XYZ file of C-alpha atoms in Angstrom:
353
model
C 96.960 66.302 111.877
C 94.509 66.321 114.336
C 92.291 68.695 116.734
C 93.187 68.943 120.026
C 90.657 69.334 122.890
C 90.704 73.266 123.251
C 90.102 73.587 119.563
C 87.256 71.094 119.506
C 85.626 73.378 121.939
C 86.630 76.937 120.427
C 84.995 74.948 116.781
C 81.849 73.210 118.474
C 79.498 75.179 116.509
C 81.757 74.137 113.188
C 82.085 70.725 114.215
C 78.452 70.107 114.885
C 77.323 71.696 111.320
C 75.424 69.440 108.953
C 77.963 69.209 105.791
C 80.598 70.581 107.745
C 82.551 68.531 110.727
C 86.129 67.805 111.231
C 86.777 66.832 108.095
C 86.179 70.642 107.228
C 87.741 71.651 109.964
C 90.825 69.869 109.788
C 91.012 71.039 105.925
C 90.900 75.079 107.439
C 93.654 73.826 109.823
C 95.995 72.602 106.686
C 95.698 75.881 104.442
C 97.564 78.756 104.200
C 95.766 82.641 102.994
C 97.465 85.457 102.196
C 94.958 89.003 102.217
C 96.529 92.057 100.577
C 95.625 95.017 101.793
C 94.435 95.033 106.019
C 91.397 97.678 105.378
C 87.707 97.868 105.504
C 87.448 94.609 103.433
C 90.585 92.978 104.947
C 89.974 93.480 108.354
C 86.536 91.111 108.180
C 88.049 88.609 106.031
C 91.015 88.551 108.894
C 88.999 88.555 111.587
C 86.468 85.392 110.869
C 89.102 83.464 108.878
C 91.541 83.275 112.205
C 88.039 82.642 113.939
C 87.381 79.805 111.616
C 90.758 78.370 112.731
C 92.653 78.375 109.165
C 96.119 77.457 109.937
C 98.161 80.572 108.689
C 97.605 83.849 107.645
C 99.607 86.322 106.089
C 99.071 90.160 106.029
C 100.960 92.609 103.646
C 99.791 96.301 103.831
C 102.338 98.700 104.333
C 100.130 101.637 105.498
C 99.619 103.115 108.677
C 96.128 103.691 110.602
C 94.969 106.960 110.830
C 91.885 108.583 112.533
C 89.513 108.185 109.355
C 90.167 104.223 108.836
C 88.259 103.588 112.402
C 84.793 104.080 110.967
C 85.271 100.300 109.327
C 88.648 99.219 109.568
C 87.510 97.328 112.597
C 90.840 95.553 113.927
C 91.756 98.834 114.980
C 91.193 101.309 117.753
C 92.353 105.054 118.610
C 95.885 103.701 120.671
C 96.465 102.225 116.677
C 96.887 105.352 115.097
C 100.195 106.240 113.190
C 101.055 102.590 113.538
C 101.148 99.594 110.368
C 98.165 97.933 109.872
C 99.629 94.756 108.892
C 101.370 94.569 112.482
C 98.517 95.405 114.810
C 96.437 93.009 113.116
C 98.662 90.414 113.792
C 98.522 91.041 117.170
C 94.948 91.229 117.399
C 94.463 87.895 115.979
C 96.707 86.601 118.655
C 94.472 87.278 121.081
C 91.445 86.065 119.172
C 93.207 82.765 118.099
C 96.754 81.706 119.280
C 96.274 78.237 117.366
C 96.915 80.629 114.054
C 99.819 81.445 112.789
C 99.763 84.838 111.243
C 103.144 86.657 109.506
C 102.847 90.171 108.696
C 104.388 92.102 105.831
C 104.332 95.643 106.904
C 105.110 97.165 103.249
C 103.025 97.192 100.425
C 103.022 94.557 97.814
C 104.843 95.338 94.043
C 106.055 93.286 91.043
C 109.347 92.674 92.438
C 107.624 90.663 96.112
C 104.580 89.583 94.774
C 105.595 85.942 93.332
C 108.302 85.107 95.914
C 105.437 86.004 98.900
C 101.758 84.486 97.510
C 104.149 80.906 96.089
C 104.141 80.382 99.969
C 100.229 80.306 100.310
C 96.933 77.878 98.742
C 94.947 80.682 98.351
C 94.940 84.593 98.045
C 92.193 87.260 98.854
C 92.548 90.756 97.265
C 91.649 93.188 100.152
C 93.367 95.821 98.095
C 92.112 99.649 97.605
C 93.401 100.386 93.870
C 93.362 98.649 90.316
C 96.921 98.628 89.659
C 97.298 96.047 92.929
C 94.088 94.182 91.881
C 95.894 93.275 88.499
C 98.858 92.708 89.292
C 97.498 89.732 91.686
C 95.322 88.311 89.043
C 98.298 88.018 87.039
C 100.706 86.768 89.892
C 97.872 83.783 90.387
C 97.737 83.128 87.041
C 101.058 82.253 86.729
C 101.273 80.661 90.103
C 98.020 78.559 89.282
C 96.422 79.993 93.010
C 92.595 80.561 93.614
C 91.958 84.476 93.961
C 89.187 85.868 95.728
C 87.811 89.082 94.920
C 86.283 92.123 95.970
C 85.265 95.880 95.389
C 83.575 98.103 97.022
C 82.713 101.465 95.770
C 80.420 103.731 97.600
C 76.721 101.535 99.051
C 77.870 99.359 95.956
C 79.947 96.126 97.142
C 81.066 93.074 94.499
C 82.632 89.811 94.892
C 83.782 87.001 92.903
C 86.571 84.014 92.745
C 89.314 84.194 90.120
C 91.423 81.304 88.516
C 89.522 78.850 90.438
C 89.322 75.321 88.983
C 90.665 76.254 85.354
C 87.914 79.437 85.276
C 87.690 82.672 84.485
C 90.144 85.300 85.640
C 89.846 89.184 86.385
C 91.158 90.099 82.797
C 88.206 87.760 82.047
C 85.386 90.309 83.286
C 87.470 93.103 83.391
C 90.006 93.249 80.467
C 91.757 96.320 81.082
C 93.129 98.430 83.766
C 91.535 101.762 84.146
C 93.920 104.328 83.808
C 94.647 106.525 86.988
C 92.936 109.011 88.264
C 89.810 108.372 85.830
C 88.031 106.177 88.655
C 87.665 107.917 92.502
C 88.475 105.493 95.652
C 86.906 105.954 98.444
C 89.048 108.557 99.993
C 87.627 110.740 96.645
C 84.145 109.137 96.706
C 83.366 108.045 100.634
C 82.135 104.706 101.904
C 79.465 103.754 104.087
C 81.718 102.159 107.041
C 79.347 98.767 107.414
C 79.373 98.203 103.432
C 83.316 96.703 103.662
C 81.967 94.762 106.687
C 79.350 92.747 104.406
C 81.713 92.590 101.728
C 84.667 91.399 103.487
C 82.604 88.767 105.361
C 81.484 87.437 101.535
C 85.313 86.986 100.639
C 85.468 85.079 103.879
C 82.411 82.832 103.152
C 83.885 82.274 99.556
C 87.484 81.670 101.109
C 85.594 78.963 103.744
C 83.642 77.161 100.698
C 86.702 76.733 98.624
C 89.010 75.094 101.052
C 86.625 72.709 102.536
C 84.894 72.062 99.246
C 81.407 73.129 100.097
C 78.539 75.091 98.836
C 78.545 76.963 94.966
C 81.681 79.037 94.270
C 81.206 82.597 92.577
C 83.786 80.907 90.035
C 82.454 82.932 86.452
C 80.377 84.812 88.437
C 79.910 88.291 89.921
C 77.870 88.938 92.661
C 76.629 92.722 93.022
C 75.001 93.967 96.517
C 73.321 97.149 96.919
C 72.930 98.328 100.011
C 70.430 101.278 99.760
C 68.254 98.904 97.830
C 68.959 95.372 99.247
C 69.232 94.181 96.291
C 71.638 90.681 95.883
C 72.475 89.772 91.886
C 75.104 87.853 89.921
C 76.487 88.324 86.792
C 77.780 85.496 84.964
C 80.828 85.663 82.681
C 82.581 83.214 80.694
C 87.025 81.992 80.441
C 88.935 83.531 78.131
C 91.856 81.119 77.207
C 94.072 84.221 75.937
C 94.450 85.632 79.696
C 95.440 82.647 81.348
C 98.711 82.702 78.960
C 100.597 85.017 81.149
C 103.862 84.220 81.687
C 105.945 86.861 83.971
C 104.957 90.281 85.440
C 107.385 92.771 83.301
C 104.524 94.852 82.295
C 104.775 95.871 86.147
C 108.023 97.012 86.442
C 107.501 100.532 85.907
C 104.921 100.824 89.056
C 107.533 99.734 91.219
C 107.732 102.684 94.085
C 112.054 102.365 93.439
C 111.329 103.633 90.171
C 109.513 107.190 92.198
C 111.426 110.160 93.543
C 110.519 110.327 97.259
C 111.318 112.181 100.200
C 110.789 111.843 104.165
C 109.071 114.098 106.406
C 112.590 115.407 108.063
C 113.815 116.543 104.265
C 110.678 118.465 103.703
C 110.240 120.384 106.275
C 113.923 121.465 105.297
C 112.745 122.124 101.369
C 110.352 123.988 103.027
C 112.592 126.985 103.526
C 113.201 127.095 100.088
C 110.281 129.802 98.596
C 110.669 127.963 94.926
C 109.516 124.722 96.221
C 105.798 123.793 94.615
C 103.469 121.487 96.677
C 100.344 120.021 95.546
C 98.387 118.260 98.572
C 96.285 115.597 96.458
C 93.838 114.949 99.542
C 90.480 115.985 99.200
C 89.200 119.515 100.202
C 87.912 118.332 103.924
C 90.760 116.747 104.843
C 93.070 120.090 103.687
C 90.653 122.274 105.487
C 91.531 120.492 108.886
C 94.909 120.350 108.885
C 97.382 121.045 106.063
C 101.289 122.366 105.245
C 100.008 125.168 102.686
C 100.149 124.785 99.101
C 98.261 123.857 96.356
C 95.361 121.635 97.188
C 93.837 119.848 94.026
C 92.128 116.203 94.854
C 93.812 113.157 93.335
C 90.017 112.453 91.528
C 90.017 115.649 89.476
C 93.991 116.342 89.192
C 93.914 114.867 85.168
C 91.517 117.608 84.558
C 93.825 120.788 86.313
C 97.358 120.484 85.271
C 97.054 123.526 83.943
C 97.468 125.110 87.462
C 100.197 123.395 87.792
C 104.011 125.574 87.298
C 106.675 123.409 85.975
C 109.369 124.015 88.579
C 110.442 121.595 91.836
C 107.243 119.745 93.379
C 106.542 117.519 95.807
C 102.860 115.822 96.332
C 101.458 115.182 99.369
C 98.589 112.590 101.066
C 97.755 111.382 104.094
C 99.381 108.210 103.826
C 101.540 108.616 100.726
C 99.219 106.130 98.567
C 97.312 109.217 97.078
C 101.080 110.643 96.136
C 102.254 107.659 94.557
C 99.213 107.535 92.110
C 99.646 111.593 91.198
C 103.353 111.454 90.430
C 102.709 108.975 87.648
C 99.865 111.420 86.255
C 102.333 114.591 86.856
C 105.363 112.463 85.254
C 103.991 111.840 82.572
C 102.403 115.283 81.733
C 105.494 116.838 82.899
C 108.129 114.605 81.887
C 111.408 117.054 82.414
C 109.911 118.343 85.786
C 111.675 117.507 88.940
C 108.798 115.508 90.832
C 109.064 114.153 94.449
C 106.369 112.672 96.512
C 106.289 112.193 100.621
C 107.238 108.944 101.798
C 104.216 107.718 104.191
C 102.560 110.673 103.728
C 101.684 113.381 106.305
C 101.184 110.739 109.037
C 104.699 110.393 109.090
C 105.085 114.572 108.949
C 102.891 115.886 112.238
């Protein structure tokens, strides 16, 4: 494998880096990343790794862009809107850098795709937006023996670190548990400061960079914590523990699988509609109700645990923007209301108006 002239030119700044040069270059060339999740972290991390010239790129995120993602989602633009994110950013790397190949998966990731989809790549970043996603890649690349790089971001709070790299620690390692749902807000509950995925997402890239062409100090056992208000930059060490690396399959997934949830389209509710019986609970929060909404009950996925008790046992269906929200608030209503017949909105109301 070599470079050919036009890419010597588009990586002159690369190639002429002290500690860097075509061997490093050539190395990006070879690998394959997959990023889950094409958001305000996984737009960045897309952006300067087809920049950088790695040789293939997958996307999987099978949500559509709405108004609200523009603010940091930064692939996209207003003509984007009500389309997947996974397939306009594959077109907009194109036109930063044919010499890429990028595949795009434009449905979200479960137990059932996970291992037959990140086998076919070096090294996985979790761009991801919820917990349930976040472990059940940790647990894919621990049985796949694949580097994982992560990253959180929670309000001016961002956090990044490298999983299962070079025998270390894992997620289950600093994290042992997933929270349950509903108990911690995202940032559709909480908000985000739109440059703070920016910074982030640009540190997964930089750790992505250093572990294929073997430079620099990996955050491999540790956890590095930025806050923006304060600019303030620490690390948090944390230690392997042999008993999560012994994972063998992902069974303990099943259950989230979205086969295993009742779910309707946007054509079948407006005809449910008619019917006076029908319950809906719009799981957005109270902003985004108040500017444009189908009636019915609005109670916020972040404080929904805490109000079942408005809640009538009869036919429901639970709404979102993007059907993400939904997904998440039919487990919580399932399980409090196990003989209740549940539904929730396929792709949300972006699919409805």
């Amino acid at each position: 494998m070599n470079l050919s002239e036009e890419e010597r030119t588009r990586y002159s700044r690369q190639l002429a880096l002290n500690g860097f040069g075509e061997t490093a270059q050539l190395k990006l060339k070879s690998v394959s990343i997959l990023i889950v999740g094409a958001g305000g972290l996984g737009c960045p991390n897309l952006l300067y790794l087809a920049a950088a010239g790695v040789g293939r790129l997958g996307i999987i995120d099978g949500d559509k862009v709405s108004l609200s993602n523009l603010h940091r989602q930064i692939i996209f633009n207003i003509e984007d809107i009500g389309k997947n994110k996974s397939e306009i950013a594959k077109e907009a790397l194109f036109k930063k850098n044919p010499n890429v190949a990028v595949k795009a998966y434009p449905y979200f990731m479960d137990a059932e795709n996970c291992l037959p989809i990140l086998k076919d790549y070096d090294l996985i970043i979790d761009a991801s937006d919820n917990f349930e996603t976040r472990y059940l890649l940790n647990d894919a690349c621990v049985i796949l023996n694949k580097p994982l790089v992560y990253a959180a971001i929670f309000g001016f709070e961002g956090q990044v670190s490298v999983f299962n790299y070079k025998n270390g620690p894992t997620l289950r390692c600093l994290f042992p548990q997933i929270p349950k749902e509903g108990l911690i807000d995202n940032c559709a509950d909480n908000g985000i400061i739109g440059v703070l995925p920016g910074i982030i997402g640009t540190l997964q890239a930089q750790e992505t960079i250093k572990i294929i062409c073997g430079i620099g100090e990996v955050l491999n056992g540790k956890l590095l914590i930025f806050d923006l208000l304060n600019n303030e930059l620490k690390s948090i060490a944390f230690k392997a523990d042999e008993r999560n690396k012994e994972i063998k399959n992902l069974d303990s997934y099943q259950f989230h699988n979205s086969n295993a949830i009742k779910e309707i389209d946007a054509s079948a509710l407006k005809q449910w509609l008619l019917n006076k019986k029908l319950q809906i609970i719009d799981v957005r929060e109270t902003d985004e109700y108040a500017a444009k909404n189908i009636g019915g009950l609005n109670i916020p996925l972040s404080i929904l645990p805490k109000n079942l008790s408005k809640i009538k046992d009869q036919k429901t269906v639970i709404i979102c923007q993007s059907g993400k929200r939904s997904a998440i608030a039919y487990k919580i209503l399932n399980d409090n209301f196990p003989k209740m017949e549940i539904y929730h909105l396929k792709d949300g109301l972006n699919s409805y108006f």
